[in-house]
N, C-alpha and C. Protein backbone atom coordinates (compact mmCIF):
# COMPACT_ATOMS: atom_id res chain seq x y z
N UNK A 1 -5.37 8.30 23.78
CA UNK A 1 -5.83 7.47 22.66
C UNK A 1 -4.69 6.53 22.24
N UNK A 2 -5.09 5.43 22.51
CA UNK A 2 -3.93 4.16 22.05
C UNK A 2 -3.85 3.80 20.73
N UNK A 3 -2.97 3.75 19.96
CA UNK A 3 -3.15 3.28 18.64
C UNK A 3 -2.87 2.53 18.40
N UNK A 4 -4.42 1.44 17.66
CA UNK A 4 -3.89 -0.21 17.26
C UNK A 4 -3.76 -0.50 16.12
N UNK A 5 -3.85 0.56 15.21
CA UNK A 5 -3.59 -0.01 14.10
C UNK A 5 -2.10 0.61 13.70
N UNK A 6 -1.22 -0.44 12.63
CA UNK A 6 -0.38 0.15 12.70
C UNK A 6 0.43 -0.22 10.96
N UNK A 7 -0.28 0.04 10.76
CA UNK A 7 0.08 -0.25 8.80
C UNK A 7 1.58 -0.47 8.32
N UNK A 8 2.09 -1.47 8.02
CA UNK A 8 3.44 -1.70 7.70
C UNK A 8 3.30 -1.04 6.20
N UNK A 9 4.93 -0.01 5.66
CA UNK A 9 4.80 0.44 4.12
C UNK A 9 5.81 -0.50 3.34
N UNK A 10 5.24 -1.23 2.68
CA UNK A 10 6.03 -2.11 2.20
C UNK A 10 6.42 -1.83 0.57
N UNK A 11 7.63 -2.30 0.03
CA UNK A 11 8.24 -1.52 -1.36
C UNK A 11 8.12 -2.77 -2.06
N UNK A 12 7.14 -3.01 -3.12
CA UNK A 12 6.96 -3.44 -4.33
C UNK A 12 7.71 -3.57 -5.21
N UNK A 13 8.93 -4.55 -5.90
CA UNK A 13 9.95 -3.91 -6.73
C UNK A 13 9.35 -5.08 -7.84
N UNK A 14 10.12 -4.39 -9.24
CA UNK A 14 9.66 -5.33 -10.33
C UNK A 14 10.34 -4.63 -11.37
N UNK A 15 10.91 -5.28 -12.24
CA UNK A 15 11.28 -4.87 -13.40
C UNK A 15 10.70 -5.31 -14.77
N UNK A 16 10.89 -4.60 -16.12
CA UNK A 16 10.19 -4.51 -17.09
C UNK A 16 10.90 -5.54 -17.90
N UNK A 17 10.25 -6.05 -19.11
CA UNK A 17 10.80 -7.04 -20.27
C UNK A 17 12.25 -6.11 -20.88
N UNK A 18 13.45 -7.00 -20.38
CA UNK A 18 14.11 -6.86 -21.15
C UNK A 18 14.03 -7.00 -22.97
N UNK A 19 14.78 -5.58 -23.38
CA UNK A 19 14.60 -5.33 -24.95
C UNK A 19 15.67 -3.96 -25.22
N UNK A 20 15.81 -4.28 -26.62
CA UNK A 20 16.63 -3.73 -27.35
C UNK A 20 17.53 -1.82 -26.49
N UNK A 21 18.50 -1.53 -25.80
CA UNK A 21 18.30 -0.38 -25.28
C UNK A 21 17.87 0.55 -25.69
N UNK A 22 17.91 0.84 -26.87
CA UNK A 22 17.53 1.68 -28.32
C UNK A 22 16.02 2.13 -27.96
N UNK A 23 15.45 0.62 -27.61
CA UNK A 23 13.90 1.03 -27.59
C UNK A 23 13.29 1.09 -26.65
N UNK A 24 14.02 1.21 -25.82
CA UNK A 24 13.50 1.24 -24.09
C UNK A 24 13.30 2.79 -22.93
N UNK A 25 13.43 3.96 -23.97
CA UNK A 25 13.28 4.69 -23.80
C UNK A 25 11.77 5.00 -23.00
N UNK A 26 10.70 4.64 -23.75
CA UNK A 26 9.44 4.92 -23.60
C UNK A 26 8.76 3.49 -22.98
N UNK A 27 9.42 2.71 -22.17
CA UNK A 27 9.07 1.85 -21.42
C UNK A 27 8.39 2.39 -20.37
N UNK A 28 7.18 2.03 -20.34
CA UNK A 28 6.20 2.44 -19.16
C UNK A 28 6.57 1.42 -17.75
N UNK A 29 5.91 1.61 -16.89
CA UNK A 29 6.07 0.57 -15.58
C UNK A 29 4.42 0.08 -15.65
N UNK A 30 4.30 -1.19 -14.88
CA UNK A 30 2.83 -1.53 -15.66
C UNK A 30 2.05 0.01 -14.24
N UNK A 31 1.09 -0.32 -14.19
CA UNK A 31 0.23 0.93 -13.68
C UNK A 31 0.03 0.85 -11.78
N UNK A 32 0.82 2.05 -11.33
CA UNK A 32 0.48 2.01 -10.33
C UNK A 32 1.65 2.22 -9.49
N UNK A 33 2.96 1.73 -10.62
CA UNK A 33 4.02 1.49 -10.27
C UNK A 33 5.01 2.99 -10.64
N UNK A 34 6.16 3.18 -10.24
CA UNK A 34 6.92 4.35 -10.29
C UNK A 34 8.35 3.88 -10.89
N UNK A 35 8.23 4.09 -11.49
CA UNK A 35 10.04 4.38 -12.55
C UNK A 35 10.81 4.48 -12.03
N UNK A 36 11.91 4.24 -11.50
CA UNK A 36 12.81 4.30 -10.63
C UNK A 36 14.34 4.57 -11.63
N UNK A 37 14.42 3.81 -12.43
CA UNK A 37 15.62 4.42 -13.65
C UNK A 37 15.08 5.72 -14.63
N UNK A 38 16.22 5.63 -15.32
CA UNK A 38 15.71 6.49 -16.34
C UNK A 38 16.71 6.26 -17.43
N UNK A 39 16.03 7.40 -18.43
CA UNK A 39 16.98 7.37 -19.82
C UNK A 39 16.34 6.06 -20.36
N UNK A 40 17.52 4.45 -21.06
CA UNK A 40 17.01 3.31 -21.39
C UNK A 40 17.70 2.92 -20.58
N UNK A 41 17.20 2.91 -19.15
CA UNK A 41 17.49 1.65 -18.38
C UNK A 41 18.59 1.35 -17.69
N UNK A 42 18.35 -0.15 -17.11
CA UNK A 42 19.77 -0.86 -17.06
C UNK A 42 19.90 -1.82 -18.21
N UNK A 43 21.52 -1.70 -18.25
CA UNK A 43 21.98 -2.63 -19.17
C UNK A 43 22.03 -4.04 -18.38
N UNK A 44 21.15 -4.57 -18.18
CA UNK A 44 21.70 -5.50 -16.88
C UNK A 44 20.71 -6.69 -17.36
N UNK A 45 20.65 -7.17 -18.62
CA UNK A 45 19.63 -8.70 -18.88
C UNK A 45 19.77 -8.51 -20.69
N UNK A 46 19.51 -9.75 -21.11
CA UNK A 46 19.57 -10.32 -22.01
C UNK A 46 18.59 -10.70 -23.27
N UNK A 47 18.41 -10.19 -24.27
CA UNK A 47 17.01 -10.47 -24.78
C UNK A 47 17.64 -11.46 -26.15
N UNK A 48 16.35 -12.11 -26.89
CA UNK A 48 17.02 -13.45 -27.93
C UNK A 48 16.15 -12.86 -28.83
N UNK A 49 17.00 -13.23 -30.05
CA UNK A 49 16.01 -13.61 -31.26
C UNK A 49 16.59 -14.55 -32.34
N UNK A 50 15.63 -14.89 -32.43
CA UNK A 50 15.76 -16.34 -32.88
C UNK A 50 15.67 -16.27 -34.77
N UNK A 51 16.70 -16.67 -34.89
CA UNK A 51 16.70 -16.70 -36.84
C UNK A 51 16.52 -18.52 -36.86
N UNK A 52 16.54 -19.07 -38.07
CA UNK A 52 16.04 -20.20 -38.55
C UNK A 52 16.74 -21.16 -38.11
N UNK A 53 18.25 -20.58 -37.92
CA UNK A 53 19.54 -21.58 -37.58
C UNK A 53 19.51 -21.79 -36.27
N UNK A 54 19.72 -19.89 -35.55
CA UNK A 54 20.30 -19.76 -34.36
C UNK A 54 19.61 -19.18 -33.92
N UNK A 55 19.54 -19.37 -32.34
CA UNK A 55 18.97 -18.21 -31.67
C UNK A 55 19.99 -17.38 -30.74
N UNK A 56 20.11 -16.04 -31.51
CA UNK A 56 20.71 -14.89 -30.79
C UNK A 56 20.28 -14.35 -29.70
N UNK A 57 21.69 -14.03 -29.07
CA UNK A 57 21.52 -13.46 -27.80
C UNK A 57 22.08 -11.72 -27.55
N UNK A 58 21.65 -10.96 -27.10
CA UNK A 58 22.37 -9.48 -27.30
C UNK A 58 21.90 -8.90 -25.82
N UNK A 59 22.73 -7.99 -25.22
CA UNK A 59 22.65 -7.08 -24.20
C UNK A 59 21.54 -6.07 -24.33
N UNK A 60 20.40 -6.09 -23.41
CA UNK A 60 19.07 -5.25 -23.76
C UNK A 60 19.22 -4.76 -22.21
N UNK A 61 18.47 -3.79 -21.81
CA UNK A 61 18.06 -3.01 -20.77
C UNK A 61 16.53 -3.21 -20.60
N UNK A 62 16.48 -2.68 -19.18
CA UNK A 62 14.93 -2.94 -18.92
C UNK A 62 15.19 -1.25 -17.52
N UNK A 63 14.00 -1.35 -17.06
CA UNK A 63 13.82 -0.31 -16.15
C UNK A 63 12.99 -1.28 -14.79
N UNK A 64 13.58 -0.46 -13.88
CA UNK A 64 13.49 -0.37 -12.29
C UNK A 64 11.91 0.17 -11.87
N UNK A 65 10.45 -0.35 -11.26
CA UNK A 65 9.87 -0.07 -10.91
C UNK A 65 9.78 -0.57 -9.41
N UNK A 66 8.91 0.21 -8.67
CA UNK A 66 8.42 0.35 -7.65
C UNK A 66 7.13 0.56 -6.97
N UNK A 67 6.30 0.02 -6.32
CA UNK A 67 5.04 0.59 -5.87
C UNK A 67 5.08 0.71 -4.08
N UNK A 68 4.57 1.27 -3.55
CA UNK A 68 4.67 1.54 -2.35
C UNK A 68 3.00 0.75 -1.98
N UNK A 69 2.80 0.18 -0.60
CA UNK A 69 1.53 -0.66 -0.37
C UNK A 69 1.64 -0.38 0.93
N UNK A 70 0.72 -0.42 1.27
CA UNK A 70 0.21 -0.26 2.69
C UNK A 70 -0.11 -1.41 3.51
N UNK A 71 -0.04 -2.35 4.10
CA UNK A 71 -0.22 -4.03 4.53
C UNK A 71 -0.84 -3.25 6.02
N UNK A 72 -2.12 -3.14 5.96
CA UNK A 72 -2.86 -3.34 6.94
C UNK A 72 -2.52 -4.27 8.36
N UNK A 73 -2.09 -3.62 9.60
CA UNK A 73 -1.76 -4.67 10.77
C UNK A 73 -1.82 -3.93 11.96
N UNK A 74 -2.41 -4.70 12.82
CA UNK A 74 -2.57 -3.82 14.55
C UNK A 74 -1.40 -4.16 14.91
N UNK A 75 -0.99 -2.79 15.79
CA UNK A 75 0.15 -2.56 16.58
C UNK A 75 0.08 -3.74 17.57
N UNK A 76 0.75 -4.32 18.43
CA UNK A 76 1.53 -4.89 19.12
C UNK A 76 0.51 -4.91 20.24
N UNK A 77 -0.04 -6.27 20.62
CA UNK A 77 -1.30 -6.34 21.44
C UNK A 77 -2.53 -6.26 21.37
N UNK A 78 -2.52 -6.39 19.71
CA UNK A 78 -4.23 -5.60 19.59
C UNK A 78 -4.13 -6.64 18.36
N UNK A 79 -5.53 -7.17 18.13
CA UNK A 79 -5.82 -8.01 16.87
C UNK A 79 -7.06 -7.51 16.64
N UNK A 80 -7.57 -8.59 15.32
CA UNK A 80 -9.09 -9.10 15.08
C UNK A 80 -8.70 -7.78 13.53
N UNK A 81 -10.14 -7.81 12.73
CA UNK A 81 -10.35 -6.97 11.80
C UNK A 81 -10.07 -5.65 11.90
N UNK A 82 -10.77 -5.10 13.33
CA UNK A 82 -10.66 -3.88 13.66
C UNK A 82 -9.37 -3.47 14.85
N UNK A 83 -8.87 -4.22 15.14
CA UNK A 83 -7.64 -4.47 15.97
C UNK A 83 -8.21 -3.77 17.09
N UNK A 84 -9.02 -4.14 17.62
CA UNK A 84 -9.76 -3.96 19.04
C UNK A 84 -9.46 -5.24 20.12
N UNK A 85 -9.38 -6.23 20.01
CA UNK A 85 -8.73 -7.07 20.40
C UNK A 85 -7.80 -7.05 21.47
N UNK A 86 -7.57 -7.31 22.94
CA UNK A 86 -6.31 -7.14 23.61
C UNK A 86 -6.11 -8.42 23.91
């Protein structure tokens, strides 16, 4: 039995809205996706807020997600929908 199909696993990365580290505890990943940090985060981005004069800038954290996907593809010699194809 030859096998033509041959599914590439491909890694989904994405990170969350940088914000305050304080409050980044209970940062979800949007759905589907897997957490990859923990605790609050990385300290690694910048969040603003803006007063009347100025707009401030301060060190916020965000978190590391991931989803894993499956990309549908026939092995090497084989095409079409059903990768029957030679």
């Amino acid at each position: 039995q030859v096998k033509k199909q041959c599914d590439q696993k491909l890694l989904i990365r994405m990170k969350t809205k940088c914000v305050p580290c304080s409050l980044n505890l209970d940062t979800q990943c949007p759905a589907g996706y897997t957490k990859i940090t923990n605790g609050t985060g990385t300290p690694d981005c910048r969040y603003y807020l803006e007063t009347k004069a100025h707009t401030l800038s301060f060190l916020g954290c965000r978190h590391r997600c991931v989803k894993e996907f499956e990309q549908p593809e026939c092995c090497q010699g084989h095409w079409g929908p059903d990768c029957m194809g030679k």
